[in-house]
Amino acid sequence: MTDDPVTAVVLAAGEGRRLEPLTNRRPKPMLPVATRPILEYVIEAIREAGIDRIVLVVGYRQERIRNHFGDGDDWDVDVEYVEQANQLGTGHALLQAEPAVGDRFVVLNGDRIVDADLVRRVREATLAGDAPVMAVTDVDHPREYGVVTLDGEDRVTGIAEKPEAPVSTSRINAGVYGFTAAVFDAIRETSPTGELALTDTLDRIADENPITAIGYRGQWLDVSYLWDLLRVNASLVGADEEADAGSDADSAPEIADDVVVGDDVRLGANAVVGGGSALGENATVGPNAVVEGSVVFPDAVIEAGAVVRDAVVAGNARVGANATIAGGRSTVVVDDEVHPDVRLGGVVGDNATVGGGATLVPGTVLGDVSRVDPGAVVSGTIEPDAVVRRG
Amino acid sequence: MCGIIGYVGDEAAAPIVYQGLENLEYRGYDSAGIALVNGARATGDVAADGGLTVAKRSGEVSNLTVPDAPDATCGIGHTRWSTHGPPTDANAHPHVDCAESIAVVHNGIIENHEALKAELGDHEFTSETDTEVVPHLLESELSETAGGDAVDLRTAVERVVDRLEGSYAVCAIHAGENRIVAARDGSPLVVGHGEDAAFLASDVTAFLEHTREVTYLEDGDVVDLSADGDVEVFAPSDDAASDASVPDSSASSDANAFLSRRPVDRSVETVEWEADAAEKAGYEHYMRKEIHEQPTALRQTLSGRVDVDRARVDLDVSFPEALLERIEEVQIVACGTSYYAGRYAARLIESFADVRTTVEIASEYAFGAGRDPDRTLTIAVTQSGETADTLGAIRRADSAGARTLAVTNTLGSSVTRAVDDAVFIRAGPEIGVAATKTFASQVTTLALLAVALGRERGTLSASRARSVLENLRGLPGAVQQALDAEADVVAAAEQYRDEDAFFFLGRDLGVPVALEGALKLKEIAYDHAEGFPAGELKHGPLALVTDRTPVLAVLTEGGSPAETMTNVTEAQTRGADAIGCVSADREFGTLDVAFEVPDVGLLEPLVANVYFQLFAYHVANEKSRAIDKPRNLAKSVTVE
């Protein structure tokens, strides 16, 4: 164990089902924004906050996480892994880390991007003996998160997960905590097998065991839905100073300033990559193709003349020549919930193929390994492995 | 084989040496040992008693009890893969002299050890190894005097190694001196430069967590590491090498008869491998980690080398134009998995570059009659770059006058010195004894070479080259897709784990993959597995097929799937179950299990191979085999 008495536990075992089909092959924390996994931003914030020992709780598709982070040397941290074999909830996930932590530790979600400063403040409060500590922040749609009630500014008295009734506050649980080892017994008392959310435990103990609230107004980026990936990506590529300028030749590709391009990306002549986009490693954008406001994963291929706007093109997917994802807003249904007026040109799942000249109506989601025949017009949600014929 | 580690500096040596042995265990795990110079760390000096502490025993490194010697700051260690003498405590290295004041570790084979031993009649030997003559020879040398002064350890090592025949990397320590003297000829040895410390090892992975600044030693070098981390290298000087050559043993006491060595500057290089790339990242086995690393490894292999638009490949080697024009034969020499990679590549080279290409098992290779060396390119394929059989073969090609090229994973390895040009596969360190990601990276690198040769010779059209290069760029994503289907392979492994035997079938580019698939299952699951060209099944092996012998077939592009399926059906008719790796746009409804291979043209069999790797891994895992350290094997086979 290192000298710093505070370890960070990052919960990264969950699946992220609302982000299907992208999470069929990778856990949500490994979705790339600005060509890097969300979890990488979390780990960097932890390191910048002065914590160099990180316990990753992994489960679903954990190979992706282990392959990427290894033992943490590339990030100057020591990464250890504990496995949550069945995804039974965040309380159960945290219990798996019990043997790997000392008396004081901070806990973060692997799929929320926060500033290092917040982690530092939670760490200091934990060291100062204020645990349990919970960071709280304000959002526009509080009912999608854990809405907290406060006594004054610095005391959490209750948490309601995704409340159905309207709420009068915009204050939510930001998903960064500081605990002592006492939290493990509290989880076990709430639910002997820990099959509950961590927040259920915290809600239960809030009365007798005051929870210190730490108010936070910095960057708080959460990818709940497919279209959030585009929004979060755009906000991060804008912040990234690095962009390929391209050459002056007449046929050189045009790349906007707020674009992040991974290694070994191949850009054809006259290709245009517009603002808010990210191109993953080894991806291809063919001649005269246009990519705007989109996230292209590693190994994906966008063929000559295709138009890809407001879209996610997942790993090793192929968008055929002159295919069109025109972009714009539409109504998208996820798990029987209707989400009107979201900006999502379309999603092309991993290894899916969009035939030449095909068109994706805004809001179309193609499952992984699905195939759209050349010239077809497709809308709605297409199941994995399905074939869409022209008709 | 065998792994060597040495440390001298200002920290306790035992834990560093032990960690180094763990890192080197892939090179052998029959026995392990450590020797330390008893030290007095507070004064930065040696202990007054001036002795050595030696601990060694048979079995894996974890069986070894590390001496509790916080004051010892100089030590050597060894992990063994047996060649001479079975794996016993006595045969474990380090070996010592009669007075137990000299300890030696050795990798390689000393061919004249019997003759040397006969000369040392009054010395007492305790092991059956070839190595043990070295500490006793050193003892004799150190007891001599030169002009009244005692002989120095470095002089003694120089005199001794010049009498050794065979291949070796040896490291010696001497009681009363915080210092290591080592020498190499034919076996790998690399120096690591630390802060006030120096390291020696068979492979950089042994000390990568301490330093990335390394010096690769060359054959004939003697190196002297002193207590403060200073490193001096001495190489035979050209004059001496040309006139004195090998001294005869009767003149052994005459210093003038030995090679004269002079101090030389060997460059310091920075290793780019990450220390953690050689660690397990929480995987149960290196092999599974390395299987899953294949998409990353392949992107590295391809990175910066492919220009699809111009249909060009840049491998940073340039062959003389005259050779490209007149070339009549490309020869590939390799062993084991690398040999199968060569078989795959040979078909591509022949087809793209329009030149006869032969592949030979390195230990069987000779530069045959009827060939013109001036019109021959010989390619050595070896992951470690230290495979003795392959080194021997490429040297035979070189002395015949052929142009030579190495395709290897290891910078600074012996093969890179033995050839005209080297191309690196950039797969990153591979620790699992069963090769996985390096096979994929070898085939990919050789496919790039095939395209390069075809383009330069004008035998491969730009449009065909472009389509192959696009397929190569599609390979990392296609392999990822196979890895994502691991759960299906686990199910198949559970279903078939207890069958009597496994037959792997393929045609065309599927043949080397069938052979490689069978090799994996043999190596790590210890199951009877055979790979056959599918058409050969009916000419004999079909007699072995029963309802307890599943067949695994490559049914993809590049592997004549329809014809292969005919042979699979022959086996099914005899009751065997059939598992097939099938191109995404095909369907063989009669297969018992089918794994889908995405469209990457001629590289599809390489994706099928990923399914075979996972199958072998999970069958072995179901049987609780020692997957990373299969019995009787070692990774880097540096003996012939």
Coordinates of N, CA and C in Angstrom, one line a residue, chain A residues 25 61-64 66-67 69-74 81 263-269 281-284 287 298-299 316 318 350-351 369 385, chain B residues 274-276 279-283 288-289 292-293 299-300 302-305 308-309 470 473-474 476-478 480-481 483-486 596 598:
Chain A
R25 N -20.8 -4.6 -26.4 CA -19.5 -5.1 -26.5 C -18.5 -4.5 -25.6
R61 N -17.9 -7.2 -19.3 CA -16.9 -7.0 -20.4 C -15.6 -6.4 -19.8
Q62 N -15.1 -7.0 -18.7 CA -14.0 -6.4 -18.0 C -12.7 -6.4 -18.8
E63 N -12.6 -7.3 -19.8 CA -11.4 -7.4 -20.6 C -11.0 -6.1 -21.2
R64 N -12.1 -5.3 -21.6 CA -11.8 -4.1 -22.3 C -11.1 -3.1 -21.3
R66 N -9.4 -4.0 -18.5 CA -8.1 -4.5 -18.1 C -7.0 -4.2 -19.2
N67 N -7.5 -4.5 -20.5 CA -6.6 -4.3 -21.6 C -6.1 -2.8 -21.7
F69 N -6.2 -0.3 -19.3 CA -5.5 0.4 -18.2 C -4.3 -0.5 -17.6
G70 N -4.3 -1.7 -17.9 CA -3.2 -2.6 -17.4 C -3.0 -2.3 -15.9
D71 N -1.8 -2.1 -15.5 CA -1.5 -1.9 -14.1 C -1.4 -0.4 -13.8
G72 N -1.8 0.4 -14.7 CA -1.9 1.9 -14.5 C -0.7 2.7 -14.7
D73 N 0.4 2.0 -15.1 CA 1.7 2.7 -15.2 C 1.6 3.9 -16.2
D74 N 0.9 3.8 -17.3 CA 0.8 4.9 -18.2 C 0.2 6.1 -17.6
Y81 N -7.5 -4.5 -9.6 CA -8.9 -4.9 -10.0 C -9.6 -5.8 -9.0
D263 N -4.7 8.0 -33.8 CA -3.5 7.6 -34.5 C -4.0 6.8 -35.8
D264 N -3.2 6.9 -36.8 CA -3.4 6.1 -38.0 C -4.7 6.2 -38.6
V265 N -5.4 7.3 -38.5 CA -6.6 7.6 -39.2 C -6.3 7.9 -40.6
R266 N -7.1 7.4 -41.5 CA -6.8 7.6 -42.9 C -7.9 8.5 -43.5
L267 N -7.5 9.7 -44.0 CA -8.5 10.7 -44.5 C -8.3 10.8 -46.0
G268 N -9.3 10.5 -46.8 CA -9.2 10.6 -48.2 C -9.2 12.1 -48.7
A269 N -8.9 12.2 -50.0 CA -8.9 13.5 -50.6 C -10.2 14.2 -50.5
E281 N -8.8 5.6 -33.5 CA -7.6 5.1 -34.0 C -8.0 4.2 -35.2
N282 N -7.1 4.3 -36.3 CA -7.2 3.3 -37.4 C -8.6 3.4 -38.2
A283 N -9.3 4.5 -37.9 CA -10.6 4.7 -38.7 C -10.2 5.3 -40.1
T284 N -11.2 5.2 -41.0 CA -11.0 5.6 -42.3 C -12.2 6.6 -42.7
P287 N -12.6 9.6 -49.6 CA -12.6 10.8 -50.3 C -14.0 11.4 -50.4
P298 N -12.8 3.4 -33.1 CA -11.6 2.8 -33.8 C -12.1 1.8 -34.9
D299 N -11.3 1.8 -36.0 CA -11.4 0.8 -37.0 C -12.6 0.9 -37.9
N316 N -15.4 -0.7 -36.0 CA -15.3 -1.6 -37.2 C -16.6 -1.6 -38.0
R318 N -19.1 0.0 -40.9 CA -18.8 0.5 -42.3 C -20.0 1.3 -42.8
D350 N -21.5 -1.6 -33.6 CA -20.2 -2.3 -33.9 C -20.4 -3.3 -35.0
N351 N -19.5 -3.2 -36.0 CA -19.4 -4.2 -37.1 C -20.7 -4.2 -38.0
V369 N -23.5 -5.7 -35.9 CA -23.5 -6.7 -36.9 C -24.8 -6.7 -37.8
D385 N -27.6 -8.1 -35.7 CA -27.6 -9.2 -36.7 C -28.7 -9.2 -37.7
Chain B
E274 N 6.3 -0.7 -22.4 CA 5.9 -0.3 -21.0 C 6.1 -1.5 -20.1
A275 N 6.5 -1.1 -18.9 CA 6.7 -2.2 -17.9 C 5.4 -2.9 -17.7
D276 N 4.3 -2.2 -17.7 CA 3.1 -2.9 -17.3 C 2.6 -3.8 -18.5
E279 N 3.1 -7.1 -17.5 CA 2.4 -7.6 -16.3 C 1.0 -8.0 -16.6
K280 N 0.3 -8.6 -15.7 CA -0.9 -9.4 -16.0 C -2.2 -8.6 -16.0
A281 N -2.2 -7.4 -15.4 CA -3.4 -6.6 -15.3 C -4.6 -7.3 -14.8
G282 N -4.3 -8.2 -13.8 CA -5.4 -8.9 -13.2 C -6.0 -10.1 -14.0
Y283 N -5.4 -10.4 -15.2 CA -5.9 -11.6 -15.9 C -5.3 -12.8 -15.2
R288 N -4.3 -15.4 -21.9 CA -5.6 -14.8 -22.2 C -5.5 -13.3 -22.4
K289 N -4.6 -12.6 -21.6 CA -4.4 -11.2 -21.8 C -3.8 -11.0 -23.2
H292 N -6.3 -11.2 -25.9 CA -7.2 -10.0 -26.0 C -6.4 -8.8 -26.4
E293 N -5.1 -8.8 -26.4 CA -4.4 -7.6 -26.8 C -4.2 -7.6 -28.3
R299 N -2.8 -3.0 -34.5 CA -2.8 -1.6 -34.9 C -1.4 -1.1 -34.8
Q300 N -0.6 -1.6 -33.8 CA 0.8 -1.2 -33.7 C 1.6 -1.7 -34.9
L302 N 0.6 -2.3 -37.8 CA 0.3 -1.6 -39.1 C 0.7 -0.1 -39.0
S303 N 0.8 0.4 -37.8 CA 0.9 1.9 -37.7 C 2.0 2.5 -38.5
G304 N 1.5 3.5 -39.3 CA 2.5 4.2 -40.1 C 3.1 3.5 -41.3
R305 N 2.7 2.3 -41.5 CA 3.3 1.5 -42.6 C 2.5 1.3 -43.8
V308 N -2.8 3.4 -48.2 CA -3.8 2.7 -49.1 C -3.9 3.5 -50.4
D309 N -4.0 4.8 -50.3 CA -4.3 5.5 -51.6 C -3.2 5.3 -52.6
E470 N -6.6 -2.6 -47.4 CA -7.8 -2.3 -46.7 C -8.2 -3.5 -45.8
R473 N -6.0 -3.3 -42.8 CA -6.5 -2.2 -41.8 C -7.8 -2.7 -41.1
G474 N -8.5 -3.6 -41.8 CA -9.8 -4.0 -41.2 C -9.5 -5.2 -40.1
P476 N -7.7 -5.4 -37.2 CA -7.9 -5.2 -35.8 C -9.4 -5.3 -35.4
G477 N -10.2 -4.6 -36.2 CA -11.6 -4.6 -35.8 C -12.3 -6.0 -36.0
A478 N -11.8 -6.7 -37.0 CA -12.4 -8.1 -37.2 C -12.0 -9.0 -36.0
Q480 N -11.3 -8.0 -33.0 CA -12.1 -7.6 -31.8 C -13.4 -8.3 -31.9
Q481 N -14.0 -8.4 -33.0 CA -15.3 -9.0 -33.2 C -15.3 -10.4 -32.7
L483 N -13.1 -11.7 -30.6 CA -12.9 -11.7 -29.1 C -14.2 -11.4 -28.4
D484 N -15.1 -10.6 -29.0 CA -16.4 -10.3 -28.4 C -17.3 -11.5 -28.3
A485 N -17.0 -12.5 -29.1 CA -17.8 -13.7 -29.1 C -17.2 -14.8 -28.2
E486 N -16.3 -14.4 -27.3 CA -15.6 -15.4 -26.5 C -16.6 -16.3 -25.7
E596 N -18.5 -16.8 -36.4 CA -18.5 -15.9 -37.6 C -17.2 -15.1 -37.7
P598 N -15.6 -11.9 -39.7 CA -16.0 -10.8 -40.6 C -15.2 -10.7 -41.9

